[in-house]
Amino acid sequence: MRIEWWSVKPPLWAIAPLLAVLALCGCAPPRTIVTGPEADRAERFFAGLPGRVVFPVKASFSGTAAPVAGDAVPFVAGVSAPSPEEETVGLYDPLGRGVAFFANDGRRVVTTRGPAAELAGFRGAAPLNAGPVSLARILSGAPGYAVATAEAARYEDGAWSLSDGRQTLRSDPGRRFLAGAEYRVPGMRVTVEYPGRESADPPERIVLSIRGAKVTLRRDPE
């Protein structure tokens, strides 16, 4: 079935800020706060995850956006990041025409309209003061912010979590890699999940949720 890209303007317009920020909200299972040696181990575990992402990072994704009501919208995305302070995420329609570009300088995420912005119904977005977040690390399955001293906890299945004012991180039950995260920036909370992830390699699937809308990204083979 053919999908007319220009007939689904509102859904794409709605997810563009989400892709710009990659920030989170959601209901988490019960946690038990841990202290002492276990808390230290959990903090060291999460603090070491960003270092597993080697820059420059280049990757492309195909995906769908499912709004609160309506059909899923297909799109293509790509990230190019020479460093965590020089990142660009591109959003394209299914024909490969640029809709929007999100540039991160380690302090702000700035949005630029692409040549197909009008056709896709994208009207732009104000710069977002997200602080030192790395979009490439999030898309690569690592914490978006540097990990500092925070509250450590353990889920019933053995997974660790670490939470501070900007992010809540959750490991897999085997404590081998990041299984999900919550990022909080001004005015927005976004959940990031990596379903089916089985190793510390870049996740093949990423699911973002915000205000009832869901975006699914599948990493293209390199």
Coordinates of C-alpha atoms in Angstrom, one line a residue:
M1 CA 0.0 0.0 0.0
R2 CA 1.4 3.4 -0.9
I3 CA 1.6 6.0 1.8
E4 CA 1.3 9.6 0.7
W5 CA 3.9 11.4 2.8
W6 CA 2.2 14.8 2.5
S7 CA -1.1 13.4 3.8
V8 CA 0.4 12.8 7.3
K9 CA 1.7 16.2 8.2
P10 CA 0.6 16.4 11.8
P11 CA 2.4 13.2 13.0
L12 CA 5.8 14.2 11.5
W13 CA 5.5 17.7 12.9
A14 CA 4.7 16.2 16.3
I15 CA 7.8 13.9 16.5
A16 CA 10.4 16.4 15.2
P17 CA 11.0 17.9 18.7
L18 CA 11.3 14.4 20.0
L19 CA 14.1 13.5 17.6
A20 CA 15.8 16.8 18.4
V21 CA 15.9 16.1 22.1
L22 CA 15.8 12.5 22.6
A23 CA 14.6 13.2 26.3
L24 CA 11.8 10.9 28.7
C25 CA 8.7 9.8 30.7
G26 CA 7.2 6.5 31.8
C27 CA 6.2 4.2 34.6
A28 CA 9.1 2.2 36.0
P29 CA 8.9 -1.1 38.0
P30 CA 9.6 -0.9 41.8
R31 CA 13.3 -0.3 42.8
T32 CA 15.2 -0.9 45.9
I33 CA 17.7 1.8 46.8
V34 CA 21.3 0.4 47.3
T35 CA 24.2 2.0 49.2
G36 CA 27.8 1.1 50.0
P37 CA 29.8 -1.2 47.7
E38 CA 26.9 -2.1 45.4
A39 CA 26.1 1.5 44.8
D40 CA 29.7 2.2 44.0
R41 CA 29.8 -0.7 41.5
A42 CA 26.6 0.5 39.9
E43 CA 27.9 4.0 39.5
R44 CA 31.2 2.7 38.0
F45 CA 29.2 0.5 35.6
F46 CA 27.1 3.4 34.2
A47 CA 30.0 5.8 34.2
G48 CA 32.0 3.5 31.9
L49 CA 29.3 3.1 29.3
P50 CA 29.8 6.4 27.4
G51 CA 33.5 5.4 26.8
R52 CA 32.4 2.4 24.7
V53 CA 31.1 4.7 22.0
V54 CA 33.9 5.6 19.7
F55 CA 33.7 8.9 17.8
P56 CA 33.2 9.8 15.0
V57 CA 29.8 8.2 14.9
K58 CA 27.8 7.8 11.6
A59 CA 24.7 5.7 11.3
S60 CA 21.4 5.6 9.5
F61 CA 18.0 4.5 10.6
S62 CA 14.6 3.7 9.1
G63 CA 11.6 4.1 11.3
T64 CA 8.0 4.8 12.0
A65 CA 6.2 7.3 14.2
A66 CA 2.9 6.3 15.8
P67 CA 1.0 9.3 17.1
V68 CA -1.6 9.1 19.9
A69 CA -4.3 8.6 17.3
G70 CA -3.8 7.7 13.6
D71 CA -1.6 5.5 11.4
A72 CA 2.2 5.1 11.8
V73 CA 4.3 7.5 9.6
P74 CA 7.4 6.2 7.9
F75 CA 10.6 8.2 7.8
V76 CA 14.4 7.9 7.5
A77 CA 17.0 9.4 9.9
G78 CA 20.7 9.7 10.1
V79 CA 23.3 10.8 12.7
S80 CA 26.8 12.3 11.9
A81 CA 28.9 13.1 15.0
P82 CA 32.6 13.9 14.8
S83 CA 32.5 14.4 18.6
P84 CA 29.8 14.7 21.3
E85 CA 30.0 18.5 20.9
E86 CA 29.5 18.4 17.1
E87 CA 26.5 16.3 16.2
T88 CA 23.8 16.5 13.5
V89 CA 20.7 14.3 13.3
G90 CA 18.9 14.5 10.0
L91 CA 15.2 13.6 9.4
Y92 CA 14.1 12.7 5.9
D93 CA 10.9 11.7 4.2
P94 CA 10.7 8.2 2.5
L95 CA 12.0 9.6 -0.8
G96 CA 15.2 10.9 1.0
R97 CA 14.3 14.6 1.0
G98 CA 15.5 16.5 4.0
V99 CA 12.8 17.6 6.4
A100 CA 14.7 18.9 9.4
F101 CA 18.2 18.8 10.8
F102 CA 19.1 19.0 14.5
A103 CA 22.6 20.3 15.4
N104 CA 23.9 19.7 18.9
D105 CA 27.0 21.7 20.1
G106 CA 27.1 20.2 23.6
R107 CA 24.9 22.9 25.0
R108 CA 22.0 23.5 22.7
V109 CA 20.1 21.6 20.1
V110 CA 19.2 23.9 17.1
T111 CA 16.7 23.0 14.5
T112 CA 17.1 23.8 10.8
R113 CA 14.3 23.3 8.3
G114 CA 15.1 21.1 5.3
P115 CA 14.0 21.5 1.6
A116 CA 11.0 19.2 2.2
A117 CA 9.9 20.8 5.4
E118 CA 6.8 22.3 3.9
L119 CA 5.7 19.1 2.2
A120 CA 6.1 17.2 5.4
G121 CA 4.3 19.8 7.4
F122 CA 7.3 20.7 9.6
R123 CA 7.1 24.3 10.9
G124 CA 10.3 24.4 12.9
A125 CA 11.2 24.3 16.6
A126 CA 12.9 26.7 19.0
P127 CA 16.5 26.0 20.1
L128 CA 16.6 23.7 23.2
N129 CA 19.0 24.2 26.0
A130 CA 19.6 20.5 26.6
G131 CA 23.0 20.9 28.2
P132 CA 25.9 18.5 27.5
V133 CA 23.8 15.7 26.1
S134 CA 25.1 13.5 23.2
L135 CA 22.5 12.4 20.7
A136 CA 25.0 10.0 19.1
R137 CA 25.6 8.2 22.4
I138 CA 21.9 7.8 23.0
L139 CA 21.4 6.3 19.5
S140 CA 24.4 4.1 20.1
G141 CA 22.9 2.7 23.3
A142 CA 24.9 4.7 25.9
P143 CA 24.0 7.4 28.5
G144 CA 23.3 10.7 26.9
Y145 CA 24.8 12.7 29.8
A146 CA 28.0 12.1 31.7
V147 CA 27.4 10.0 34.7
A148 CA 27.9 11.7 38.1
T149 CA 27.2 10.8 41.6
A150 CA 23.5 9.8 41.8
E151 CA 21.0 7.5 43.5
A152 CA 21.7 3.9 42.8
A153 CA 19.0 1.2 42.9
R154 CA 18.2 -2.4 42.0
Y155 CA 15.1 -3.8 40.3
E156 CA 13.6 -7.1 41.3
D157 CA 15.2 -8.8 38.2
G158 CA 18.7 -7.8 39.3
A159 CA 19.1 -4.8 36.9
W160 CA 20.7 -1.7 38.3
S161 CA 19.5 1.8 37.9
L162 CA 21.1 5.2 38.5
S163 CA 19.2 8.5 38.7
D164 CA 20.1 12.1 38.9
G165 CA 18.4 15.4 37.9
R166 CA 18.8 14.8 34.2
Q167 CA 18.6 11.1 33.5
T168 CA 17.6 7.8 35.0
L169 CA 19.5 4.8 33.5
R170 CA 18.6 1.1 33.7
S171 CA 20.8 -1.9 32.9
D172 CA 19.8 -5.3 31.7
P173 CA 19.3 -7.9 34.4
G174 CA 22.8 -9.2 33.7
R175 CA 24.3 -5.7 34.1
R176 CA 26.1 -5.8 30.8
F177 CA 24.7 -2.9 28.9
L178 CA 22.1 -0.1 29.0
A179 CA 18.6 -1.4 28.5
G180 CA 16.7 1.9 28.8
A181 CA 16.9 5.5 30.0
E182 CA 14.9 8.5 30.9
Y183 CA 16.1 12.0 29.9
R184 CA 14.7 15.2 31.4
V185 CA 15.2 18.6 29.7
P186 CA 13.2 21.8 30.2
G187 CA 9.6 21.1 29.4
M188 CA 10.1 17.5 28.2
R189 CA 10.6 14.0 29.5
V190 CA 11.2 11.1 27.0
T191 CA 11.7 7.4 27.4
V192 CA 14.3 5.5 25.4
E193 CA 14.2 1.7 25.3
Y194 CA 16.4 -0.8 23.5
P195 CA 14.1 -3.8 23.1
G196 CA 15.8 -7.1 22.3
R197 CA 19.3 -5.8 23.0
E198 CA 21.6 -8.7 23.9
S199 CA 25.1 -7.1 23.9
A200 CA 26.9 -3.9 24.4
D201 CA 27.0 -3.4 20.6
P202 CA 25.0 -0.5 19.2
P203 CA 21.3 -1.6 19.5
E204 CA 19.5 -2.6 16.4
R205 CA 16.2 -1.2 17.6
I206 CA 15.3 1.9 19.6
V207 CA 11.9 2.9 20.8
L208 CA 11.2 6.5 22.0
S209 CA 8.0 7.5 23.8
I210 CA 6.7 10.9 24.6
R211 CA 3.2 12.1 25.6
G212 CA 1.6 8.9 24.2
A213 CA 3.4 9.0 20.9
K214 CA 5.9 6.3 20.0
V215 CA 8.8 6.4 17.5
T216 CA 10.6 3.2 16.5
L217 CA 14.0 3.3 14.9
R218 CA 15.8 0.4 13.2
R219 CA 19.5 0.8 12.7
D220 CA 20.6 0.1 9.1
P221 CA 23.4 -2.4 8.4
E222 CA 26.8 -0.6 8.1

